[in-house]
Amino acid sequence: MRRTGLATTALLMDRVPAFSQSVPAKALTLDPNTLAKFVDPLPIPPIVRPDRYQPSPADPGVKIPYFRQAMRPFEMKVHRDLKPTRMWGFSSGFPGPTFDVRSGQEIMVEWVNELPDKHFLPVDHNLGGAGAHQPEVRAVVHLHGGKVAPESDGYPEDWIVPGKSALYHYPNKQDAAMLWYHDHAMGINRLNIYAGLMGAYLLRDDVEDSLQLPNGKYEIPLVISDRFFTPEGQLFYPVSGNANAPWVPEVFGDAILVNGKIFPYLDVAARKHRFRVLNASNARFYHLSFANGASFTQIGTDQGLLPAPIPLKALMIAPGERVDLVIDFSSHRGEEMILKNDAFVIMQFRVSGDKVNDTSSLPAALRPVPKISEAQAVKTRLLSLDEYVNRVAEPVLMLLNGTYWHQPITETPVLNTTEIWTLINPTDDSHPIHLHLVRFQILDRRRFETSAYMGRRELKFTGEPVPPDASEAGWKDTARAEPGMVTRIIVHFEGYAGRYVWHCHILEHEDNEMMRPYEVLAKP
Ligand code: C2O
Ligand code: CU
Ligand code: CU
């Protein structure tokens, strides 16, 4: 039990209104709409270079690239007219530098904690793993979407303190995709990522190369995240009214940053560009579109290329998700195009008036994504997503299947078998559910009667199963479990046996128990 007077089953009926959230007092934060728009060029994080080559842990006869990445405090300008913002980041950057690596080429990364001993964001010592007896500053790096052995996966309790480092091995034996690395420290993950501890990881392969997609300077990562800032330009992380329990259920910052800038602009040639989009926000979902209604094309999901390009006018992206887009600016010569999140401006593209010869292509067939058949599943798990409130209806806790992090492991798939995970969401929130180690497919979503479920744990469907959106119908590692719906995913557990985690990627939820260990068993 984390909070006073909390009775798990008794409070199950007390549901939480969607995204109920204590909003910070307006006076404490900067109104981003007072800032000049499109005065800063979009920064492109540098590509990391190996520091040296050293023997592979898998085969000491082979030398593999070794990278050293330090987490450090630093200051950066998030907008021309703001003073530098104190942040924490990898190699003093936010986002951190981009890894650009090839499938089949294993690498090692030494993640070094060079952070100070005191946190600058409000640690809540009531949260699991963040007790007052724990070191205040802890960090552990997870490669989101990576098929990695458990000892290199960044288990939330494998954190290191300032002055220490951890050497991780990334085999990169998986299809081309945009992965990302970020902190995963138990109970303070939301604060560490908000502080800036994340970066992109591009994995490439021959199939992708053969497609001749836009590349080089025409391929650009767009890392989207939201923050609050004080009028002095410092990060502001909202707190509850209770000084002893500052955790808030979600943070929706009013300033949207792309690659670490507020309202950036990007000069583009009038041709096709490829954008690798990541939602690295703590809790915000984005509904992306162009203000002028321009269409664009999605070519990939979290875990790589789609079977075929999908033309879109708008796109939903949840925290933790990635989308791979191709935008053709050739019919927009000389235009200024605004990318927005519904009513909110995100950034501007300034299309050159010059005609260019575009040698890149956008093939009609990308990469086959064979459907995993339901008949292949050896087990179906029913897993509920639960939110709990206190006597004054404030959310205080989120659980997966009514179970706390520290309780015994309940999800134990066997290596090289397939399972269906049925995510039952009786809450009013959409929860982006992420599994480490694996890639999966979304089977369907189906509406059910939430009151019958919450009262008697009785599952009564009220609608027909709905297939995933076209833009989700590829390989995923994070999927939205929509409110009032049962979302079914099918997962083949392969790669490694051992202990991993699955969790909601709303970081405030994850830090307050909406995360569970799971274990891939080597044998039944
Ligand atoms: Cu992106 Cu377990 O996380
Ligand atoms: Cu992950
Ligand atoms: Cu959640």
Coordinates of C-alpha atoms and ligand atoms in Angstrom, one line a residue:
M1 CA 0.0 0.0 0.0
R2 CA 1.3 3.4 -1.0
R3 CA -1.2 5.8 0.4
T4 CA -3.4 6.0 3.4
G5 CA -6.9 4.5 3.4
L6 CA -6.5 2.7 0.2
A7 CA -8.5 -0.5 -0.2
T8 CA -7.8 -2.0 -3.6
T9 CA -11.1 -3.7 -4.3
A10 CA -13.4 -1.3 -2.4
L11 CA -12.2 1.6 -4.5
L12 CA -12.4 -0.2 -7.8
M13 CA -15.8 1.5 -8.4
D14 CA -14.4 4.9 -7.9
R15 CA -13.3 5.7 -11.4
V16 CA -11.2 8.6 -12.4
P17 CA -12.4 11.2 -14.8
A18 CA -10.4 11.3 -18.0
F19 CA -7.1 13.1 -17.5
S20 CA -8.2 14.8 -14.4
Q21 CA -5.2 16.8 -13.5
S22 CA -4.0 19.4 -11.1
V23 CA -3.0 22.3 -13.4
P24 CA -0.2 24.4 -12.1
A25 CA -1.0 27.9 -11.0
K26 CA -0.8 30.0 -14.2
A27 CA 1.4 32.6 -12.6
L28 CA 4.1 30.0 -12.0
T29 CA 4.5 29.1 -15.7
L30 CA 5.4 30.9 -18.8
D31 CA 2.7 31.2 -21.4
P32 CA 4.4 29.8 -24.5
N33 CA 2.0 31.8 -26.8
T34 CA 3.8 34.9 -25.7
L35 CA 6.9 33.6 -27.5
A36 CA 7.8 34.5 -31.1
K37 CA 7.0 31.6 -33.4
F38 CA 9.5 30.1 -35.9
V39 CA 12.6 32.0 -34.9
D40 CA 14.7 29.0 -34.2
P41 CA 15.9 26.5 -36.8
L42 CA 15.0 22.9 -35.9
P43 CA 18.1 21.4 -34.2
I44 CA 19.2 18.0 -35.5
P45 CA 20.9 15.9 -32.8
P46 CA 24.4 14.8 -33.7
I47 CA 25.1 11.2 -34.6
V48 CA 27.2 9.4 -32.0
R49 CA 30.6 8.0 -33.1
P50 CA 32.2 5.0 -31.4
D51 CA 34.9 5.9 -28.9
R52 CA 36.8 2.7 -29.8
Y53 CA 36.5 -0.9 -30.8
Q54 CA 36.7 -3.7 -28.2
P55 CA 36.1 -7.4 -28.0
S56 CA 32.5 -8.6 -28.1
P57 CA 31.2 -10.2 -24.9
A58 CA 29.5 -12.8 -27.2
D59 CA 32.7 -13.6 -29.1
P60 CA 36.0 -12.1 -27.8
G61 CA 37.6 -12.7 -31.1
V62 CA 35.4 -10.0 -32.7
K63 CA 35.9 -6.4 -32.0
I64 CA 32.8 -4.3 -31.9
P65 CA 32.0 -0.5 -31.6
Y66 CA 32.1 0.8 -28.0
F67 CA 30.3 4.0 -27.2
R68 CA 30.6 6.0 -23.9
Q69 CA 27.5 8.1 -23.1
A70 CA 27.5 10.2 -20.0
M71 CA 24.4 11.7 -18.4
R72 CA 25.2 15.2 -17.3
P73 CA 23.6 18.4 -16.2
F74 CA 23.8 21.2 -18.8
E75 CA 22.0 24.3 -20.0
M76 CA 20.4 24.8 -23.3
K77 CA 18.3 27.4 -25.2
V78 CA 14.9 26.0 -25.9
H79 CA 13.8 29.3 -27.6
R80 CA 15.7 32.4 -28.9
D81 CA 14.0 34.7 -26.3
L82 CA 14.4 32.5 -23.2
K83 CA 17.4 32.2 -20.9
P84 CA 19.2 28.8 -21.0
T85 CA 17.2 26.0 -19.4
R86 CA 18.9 23.7 -16.9
M87 CA 18.4 20.1 -18.0
W88 CA 19.9 16.7 -17.7
G89 CA 20.9 14.9 -20.9
F90 CA 23.1 12.4 -22.6
S91 CA 26.4 14.0 -23.8
S92 CA 24.9 17.3 -22.7
G93 CA 22.1 17.3 -25.2
F94 CA 18.3 17.1 -25.3
P95 CA 17.5 15.0 -27.2
G96 CA 20.7 13.1 -26.7
P97 CA 22.8 12.2 -29.7
T98 CA 21.3 9.8 -32.2
F99 CA 22.6 6.3 -32.6
D100 CA 22.7 5.3 -36.3
V101 CA 23.5 1.6 -36.4
R102 CA 23.0 -1.4 -38.7
S103 CA 21.0 -4.5 -38.0
G104 CA 23.5 -7.3 -37.4
Q105 CA 26.2 -5.0 -36.0
E106 CA 26.3 -5.5 -32.3
I107 CA 27.6 -2.6 -30.2
M108 CA 28.4 -1.8 -26.6
V109 CA 27.4 1.3 -24.7
E110 CA 28.8 2.3 -21.4
W111 CA 26.1 4.5 -19.8
V112 CA 27.8 6.7 -17.3
N113 CA 25.9 8.6 -14.5
E114 CA 27.6 12.0 -14.1
L115 CA 24.6 13.6 -12.6
P116 CA 24.6 15.6 -9.3
D117 CA 23.5 13.9 -6.1
K118 CA 20.3 16.1 -5.7
H119 CA 17.4 16.0 -8.0
F120 CA 16.0 19.3 -9.3
L121 CA 12.5 18.0 -9.9
P122 CA 10.0 17.0 -7.2
V123 CA 10.8 13.4 -6.1
D124 CA 7.8 11.7 -4.4
H125 CA 9.2 9.4 -1.8
N126 CA 5.8 7.6 -1.4
L127 CA 6.2 5.9 -4.8
G128 CA 7.5 2.4 -5.1
G129 CA 11.3 2.3 -5.3
A130 CA 11.7 6.0 -4.5
G131 CA 11.6 5.9 -0.7
A132 CA 13.5 8.5 1.3
H133 CA 16.1 5.9 2.1
Q134 CA 17.0 5.5 -1.6
P135 CA 19.6 7.7 -3.3
E136 CA 17.7 10.7 -4.7
V137 CA 19.5 10.6 -8.1
R138 CA 19.4 7.2 -9.8
A139 CA 19.4 6.3 -13.5
V140 CA 19.2 3.3 -15.7
V141 CA 19.0 3.3 -19.5
H142 CA 16.6 1.2 -21.5
L143 CA 16.7 0.8 -25.2
H144 CA 12.9 1.0 -26.1
G145 CA 12.1 -1.5 -28.8
G146 CA 15.4 -3.3 -28.5
K147 CA 15.6 -7.0 -28.5
V148 CA 18.2 -7.2 -25.8
A149 CA 19.3 -9.7 -23.1
P150 CA 17.8 -9.0 -19.7
E151 CA 21.1 -7.8 -18.1
S152 CA 21.3 -5.0 -20.7
D153 CA 17.6 -4.1 -20.9
G154 CA 17.7 -1.5 -18.2
Y155 CA 15.5 -3.2 -15.6
P156 CA 14.0 -0.4 -13.4
E157 CA 15.8 -1.6 -10.3
D158 CA 19.2 -1.9 -12.0
W159 CA 19.8 1.8 -11.5
I160 CA 23.2 3.3 -10.9
V161 CA 24.1 6.4 -8.7
P162 CA 26.2 9.3 -9.7
G163 CA 29.8 8.3 -10.3
K164 CA 28.9 4.8 -11.5
S165 CA 28.4 3.3 -15.0
A166 CA 26.8 0.3 -16.6
L167 CA 28.1 -1.5 -19.7
Y168 CA 25.3 -2.7 -22.0
H169 CA 25.4 -4.9 -25.0
Y170 CA 23.0 -4.3 -27.9
P171 CA 23.0 -7.2 -30.5
N172 CA 20.9 -5.2 -33.0
K173 CA 19.5 -8.5 -34.4
Q174 CA 16.2 -7.2 -35.5
D175 CA 14.6 -5.3 -38.4
A176 CA 15.3 -1.7 -39.2
A177 CA 13.3 0.6 -37.0
M178 CA 13.4 3.8 -34.9
L179 CA 14.1 2.8 -31.4
W180 CA 14.9 5.2 -28.6
Y181 CA 16.9 5.2 -25.4
H182 CA 15.7 6.7 -22.1
D183 CA 15.9 6.5 -18.4
H184 CA 13.9 3.9 -16.6
A185 CA 14.7 4.3 -12.9
M186 CA 12.1 3.0 -10.5
G187 CA 9.8 5.7 -9.2
I188 CA 11.6 8.7 -10.8
N189 CA 11.5 7.8 -14.4
R190 CA 9.0 10.5 -15.2
L191 CA 11.3 13.2 -13.7
N192 CA 14.5 11.9 -15.3
I193 CA 12.9 11.9 -18.8
Y194 CA 11.3 15.2 -18.2
A195 CA 14.7 16.5 -17.2
G196 CA 15.9 15.4 -20.7
L197 CA 17.4 11.9 -20.4
M198 CA 16.4 10.4 -23.8
G199 CA 17.6 10.1 -27.4
A200 CA 16.9 8.4 -30.7
Y201 CA 18.4 5.1 -32.0
L202 CA 18.0 4.4 -35.7
L203 CA 18.5 0.8 -36.7
R204 CA 19.0 0.2 -40.4
D205 CA 19.1 -2.8 -42.7
D206 CA 19.5 -3.9 -46.3
V207 CA 15.7 -4.2 -47.0
E208 CA 15.3 -0.6 -46.0
D209 CA 18.3 0.5 -48.0
S210 CA 17.0 -1.2 -51.1
L211 CA 13.8 0.9 -51.1
Q212 CA 15.7 4.2 -51.8
L213 CA 13.7 6.2 -49.4
P214 CA 14.8 9.8 -48.8
N215 CA 18.0 9.7 -46.8
G216 CA 21.0 11.8 -45.7
K217 CA 20.0 15.4 -45.1
Y218 CA 16.5 14.5 -46.3
E219 CA 15.9 12.1 -43.4
I220 CA 15.2 13.9 -40.1
P221 CA 14.2 12.8 -36.6
L222 CA 11.3 14.7 -35.0
V223 CA 11.4 14.1 -31.3
I224 CA 8.2 15.7 -29.9
S225 CA 7.8 16.4 -26.2
D226 CA 5.9 18.8 -24.0
R227 CA 7.1 20.8 -21.0
F228 CA 6.1 23.6 -18.7
F229 CA 8.5 26.4 -18.2
T230 CA 8.8 29.1 -15.5
P231 CA 8.9 32.7 -16.7
E232 CA 12.7 32.5 -16.2
G233 CA 12.8 29.7 -18.8
Q234 CA 13.4 26.8 -16.3
L235 CA 11.6 23.5 -16.4
F236 CA 8.5 23.4 -14.3
Y237 CA 7.1 20.0 -13.2
P238 CA 3.7 20.3 -11.6
V239 CA 3.0 19.0 -8.1
S240 CA -0.1 18.0 -6.2
G241 CA -1.4 20.1 -3.4
N242 CA 0.2 17.8 -0.9
A243 CA 3.9 18.6 -0.2
N244 CA 4.5 15.1 1.1
A245 CA 3.0 13.4 -1.9
P246 CA 3.8 15.7 -4.9
W247 CA 3.0 13.0 -7.6
V248 CA 0.4 14.1 -10.2
P249 CA -1.5 11.7 -12.4
E250 CA -0.4 13.2 -15.7
V251 CA 1.6 16.1 -17.0
F252 CA 0.4 17.9 -20.1
G253 CA 2.9 20.7 -20.7
D254 CA 1.7 23.7 -22.7
A255 CA 5.0 24.2 -24.5
I256 CA 5.6 21.7 -27.3
L257 CA 9.2 21.1 -28.3
V258 CA 10.6 19.4 -31.4
N259 CA 14.2 18.2 -31.0
G260 CA 14.4 20.5 -27.9
K261 CA 13.1 23.7 -29.4
I262 CA 9.7 25.5 -29.0
F263 CA 8.1 26.5 -32.3
P264 CA 11.1 25.7 -34.5
Y265 CA 11.2 26.0 -38.3
L266 CA 12.8 23.8 -40.8
D267 CA 13.9 24.8 -44.3
V268 CA 13.1 22.0 -46.7
A269 CA 13.7 21.4 -50.4
A270 CA 10.6 20.9 -52.6
R271 CA 11.0 17.1 -52.7
K272 CA 10.3 14.1 -50.5
H273 CA 11.7 14.0 -47.0
R274 CA 11.5 11.2 -44.5
F275 CA 10.7 12.1 -40.9
R276 CA 11.3 9.7 -38.0
V277 CA 8.7 10.9 -35.5
L278 CA 8.9 9.9 -31.8
N279 CA 6.4 11.0 -29.1
A280 CA 8.8 11.3 -26.1
S281 CA 6.2 13.2 -24.0
N282 CA 5.4 12.1 -20.4
A283 CA 1.6 11.9 -21.1
R284 CA 0.5 13.9 -24.1
F285 CA -1.0 12.2 -27.2
Y286 CA -0.7 14.2 -30.4
H287 CA -3.1 14.3 -33.3
L288 CA -0.8 15.6 -36.0
S289 CA -1.8 17.3 -39.2
F290 CA -0.9 20.2 -41.4
A291 CA -2.8 23.5 -41.0
N292 CA -3.2 23.7 -44.8
G293 CA -4.7 20.2 -44.9
A294 CA -1.7 18.7 -46.9
S295 CA -1.5 15.0 -46.9
F296 CA 1.5 12.9 -46.0
T297 CA 2.4 9.2 -46.1
Q298 CA 3.1 6.8 -43.3
I299 CA 5.7 4.1 -44.1
G300 CA 6.4 2.6 -40.7
T301 CA 5.3 2.0 -37.1
D302 CA 7.3 1.5 -33.8
Q303 CA 9.1 -1.6 -35.0
G304 CA 9.7 -0.8 -38.6
L305 CA 8.3 -0.6 -42.1
L306 CA 4.6 -1.2 -43.0
P307 CA 3.7 -3.5 -45.8
A308 CA 2.6 -0.5 -47.9
P309 CA 2.6 3.2 -47.6
I310 CA -0.6 4.8 -46.1
P311 CA -1.8 8.2 -47.2
L312 CA -2.9 10.3 -44.3
K313 CA -4.3 13.7 -43.4
A314 CA -3.9 13.3 -39.7
L315 CA -2.2 10.9 -37.3
M316 CA -2.5 9.9 -33.7
I317 CA 0.7 9.2 -31.7
A318 CA 0.8 8.2 -28.1
P319 CA 3.7 8.5 -25.6
G320 CA 6.4 5.9 -26.5
E321 CA 5.1 5.4 -30.1
R322 CA 7.0 6.1 -33.3
V323 CA 5.8 6.8 -36.8
D324 CA 7.9 6.9 -40.0
L325 CA 6.6 9.4 -42.4
V326 CA 7.4 10.6 -45.9
I327 CA 6.3 14.1 -46.8
D328 CA 6.5 15.2 -50.3
F329 CA 6.9 19.0 -50.5
S330 CA 7.2 19.1 -54.3
S331 CA 3.7 20.5 -54.8
H332 CA 4.2 23.1 -52.1
R333 CA 7.0 25.1 -53.5
G334 CA 7.5 28.4 -51.8
E335 CA 4.9 27.6 -49.1
E336 CA 5.2 27.8 -45.3
M337 CA 3.5 24.8 -43.8
I338 CA 2.5 24.5 -40.2
L339 CA 2.5 21.1 -38.4
K340 CA -0.1 21.2 -35.6
N341 CA -1.6 19.2 -32.8
D342 CA -5.3 20.0 -33.3
A343 CA -5.4 23.7 -32.3
F344 CA -1.8 23.9 -31.2
V345 CA 1.0 25.0 -33.5
I346 CA 4.0 22.7 -33.3
M347 CA 6.5 23.8 -36.0
Q348 CA 6.9 25.3 -39.4
F349 CA 8.3 23.9 -42.7
R350 CA 9.6 26.5 -45.1
V351 CA 9.5 24.9 -48.6
S352 CA 12.1 26.3 -51.0
G353 CA 10.7 27.8 -54.2
D354 CA 13.4 26.0 -56.3
K355 CA 12.6 23.1 -58.4
V356 CA 14.7 20.0 -57.5
N357 CA 15.4 16.7 -59.0
D358 CA 14.3 14.1 -56.4
T359 CA 16.0 10.8 -56.9
S360 CA 14.5 9.1 -53.8
S361 CA 11.5 6.8 -54.2
L362 CA 8.4 5.8 -52.3
P363 CA 7.7 2.2 -53.4
A364 CA 4.2 0.8 -53.3
A365 CA 5.4 -2.2 -51.5
L366 CA 7.7 -1.7 -48.5
R367 CA 8.3 -4.8 -46.3
P368 CA 5.9 -7.7 -45.8
V369 CA 4.4 -7.9 -42.3
P370 CA 3.1 -11.5 -42.0
K371 CA 0.1 -11.7 -39.8
I372 CA 0.6 -13.8 -36.7
S373 CA -2.3 -16.2 -36.7
E374 CA -4.4 -16.5 -33.5
A375 CA -4.3 -20.2 -33.8
Q376 CA -0.6 -20.0 -33.0
A377 CA -1.3 -18.6 -29.5
V378 CA -0.7 -21.1 -26.7
K379 CA -2.1 -18.9 -24.1
T380 CA -4.5 -16.0 -23.7
R381 CA -4.1 -13.6 -20.7
L382 CA -6.8 -11.3 -19.4
L383 CA -5.1 -8.3 -18.0
S384 CA -7.0 -5.3 -16.5
L385 CA -5.8 -1.7 -16.3
D386 CA -7.0 -0.1 -13.2
E387 CA -7.0 3.4 -11.7
Y388 CA -7.7 4.1 -8.0
V389 CA -8.8 7.3 -6.4
N390 CA -8.9 8.6 -2.8
R391 CA -11.8 9.9 -0.9
V392 CA -11.8 13.2 -2.7
A393 CA -11.7 11.5 -6.1
E394 CA -8.1 12.3 -6.8
P395 CA -6.2 9.5 -8.6
V396 CA -3.7 8.0 -6.3
L397 CA -2.6 4.8 -7.9
M398 CA -2.7 2.8 -11.2
L399 CA -2.2 -0.9 -11.3
L400 CA -1.9 -3.6 -14.0
N401 CA -4.2 -6.5 -13.3
G402 CA -4.7 -5.2 -9.7
T403 CA -1.1 -6.1 -8.9
Y404 CA 1.7 -4.0 -7.4
W405 CA 5.2 -4.0 -8.9
H406 CA 6.7 -5.9 -5.9
Q407 CA 4.2 -8.8 -6.0
P408 CA 5.3 -12.1 -7.4
I409 CA 5.6 -12.3 -11.2
T410 CA 2.3 -13.4 -12.9
E411 CA 3.1 -13.1 -16.6
T412 CA 5.5 -15.9 -17.5
P413 CA 5.4 -16.7 -21.3
V414 CA 7.6 -19.5 -22.5
L415 CA 10.4 -18.6 -24.9
N416 CA 9.5 -19.1 -28.6
T417 CA 5.8 -19.3 -27.9
T418 CA 3.0 -17.0 -28.9
E419 CA 0.4 -15.5 -26.6
I420 CA -2.6 -13.2 -26.8
W421 CA -2.7 -10.4 -24.2
T422 CA -6.2 -9.1 -23.7
L423 CA -5.9 -5.6 -22.2
I424 CA -9.2 -4.7 -20.5
N425 CA -9.4 -1.0 -19.9
P426 CA -12.4 0.1 -17.7
T427 CA -10.8 3.5 -17.0
D428 CA -11.6 6.7 -18.9
D429 CA -7.9 7.1 -20.0
S430 CA -6.2 5.7 -23.0
H431 CA -3.1 3.8 -21.7
P432 CA -0.2 3.2 -24.2
I433 CA 0.9 -0.3 -23.1
H434 CA 4.5 -1.3 -23.9
L435 CA 6.2 -4.6 -23.6
H436 CA 10.0 -4.8 -23.4
L437 CA 12.0 -7.3 -25.6
V438 CA 9.3 -8.1 -28.1
R439 CA 7.4 -6.7 -31.1
F440 CA 3.7 -7.6 -31.5
Q441 CA 0.6 -7.0 -33.6
I442 CA -2.7 -5.5 -32.6
L443 CA -5.5 -8.0 -33.2
D444 CA -8.5 -5.8 -32.4
R445 CA -10.4 -3.6 -30.0
R446 CA -13.8 -4.2 -28.7
R447 CA -16.2 -2.1 -26.5
F448 CA -17.4 -3.6 -23.3
E449 CA -19.6 -2.7 -20.3
T450 CA -17.2 -1.1 -17.8
S451 CA -19.6 -1.1 -14.9
A452 CA -20.3 -4.8 -15.0
Y453 CA -16.6 -5.4 -15.2
M454 CA -15.7 -3.1 -12.4
G455 CA -18.4 -4.5 -10.1
R456 CA -18.2 -8.2 -10.8
R457 CA -15.2 -8.5 -13.1
E458 CA -17.6 -9.7 -15.7
L459 CA -16.7 -9.1 -19.3
K460 CA -19.7 -8.2 -21.4
F461 CA -19.0 -6.9 -24.9
T462 CA -21.3 -4.2 -26.2
G463 CA -19.8 -4.0 -29.7
E464 CA -18.1 -5.9 -32.5
P465 CA -14.3 -6.3 -32.6
V466 CA -12.7 -3.4 -34.5
P467 CA -9.4 -4.0 -36.4
P468 CA -6.5 -1.7 -35.7
D469 CA -6.2 1.6 -37.7
A470 CA -4.2 1.2 -40.9
S471 CA -1.4 3.2 -39.2
E472 CA -1.1 0.7 -36.4
A473 CA -1.4 -2.4 -38.6
G474 CA 2.4 -3.2 -38.5
W475 CA 4.9 -4.3 -36.0
K476 CA 4.4 -2.5 -32.7
D477 CA 5.9 -2.4 -29.3
T478 CA 3.5 0.1 -27.7
A479 CA -0.2 0.1 -28.3
R480 CA -3.0 2.2 -27.1
A481 CA -5.4 0.4 -24.8
E482 CA -8.4 2.6 -25.4
P483 CA -10.9 3.5 -22.6
G484 CA -13.9 1.3 -22.3
M485 CA -12.4 -1.2 -24.7
V486 CA -10.6 -4.5 -24.7
T487 CA -7.5 -4.3 -26.8
R488 CA -6.0 -7.6 -27.9
I489 CA -2.4 -7.9 -28.9
I490 CA -0.6 -11.0 -30.2
V491 CA 3.0 -11.5 -29.1
H492 CA 5.6 -14.0 -30.1
F493 CA 8.2 -14.2 -27.3
E494 CA 11.6 -14.6 -28.8
G495 CA 15.2 -13.7 -28.3
Y496 CA 16.0 -14.2 -24.7
A497 CA 14.6 -15.8 -21.5
G498 CA 14.7 -13.7 -18.3
R499 CA 13.0 -10.9 -16.5
Y500 CA 11.6 -7.9 -18.4
V501 CA 8.9 -5.4 -17.8
W502 CA 5.6 -4.3 -19.3
H503 CA 4.0 -1.0 -18.5
C504 CA 1.9 2.0 -19.4
H505 CA 4.0 4.6 -21.2
I506 CA 2.3 7.5 -19.5
L507 CA 5.3 8.1 -17.3
E508 CA 3.3 9.3 -14.3
H509 CA 1.3 6.1 -14.4
E510 CA 4.4 4.0 -14.9
D511 CA 6.0 5.6 -11.9
N512 CA 3.0 4.9 -9.7
E513 CA 2.7 1.1 -10.1
M514 CA 1.4 0.8 -13.7
M515 CA 4.3 -1.3 -14.4
R516 CA 4.9 -5.0 -13.8
P517 CA 7.8 -7.4 -14.2
Y518 CA 7.3 -10.3 -16.5
E519 CA 9.5 -13.3 -17.1
V520 CA 10.2 -15.2 -20.3
L521 CA 10.8 -18.8 -19.2
A522 CA 13.4 -20.8 -21.1
K523 CA 11.2 -23.9 -20.8
P524 CA 7.6 -24.6 -19.8
Ligands
C2O1 CU1 10.0 3.4 -23.4 CU2 9.9 0.6 -20.6 O1 10.0 2.0 -21.9
CU2 CU 10.9 -0.5 -23.9
CU3 CU -1.6 4.7 -18.1

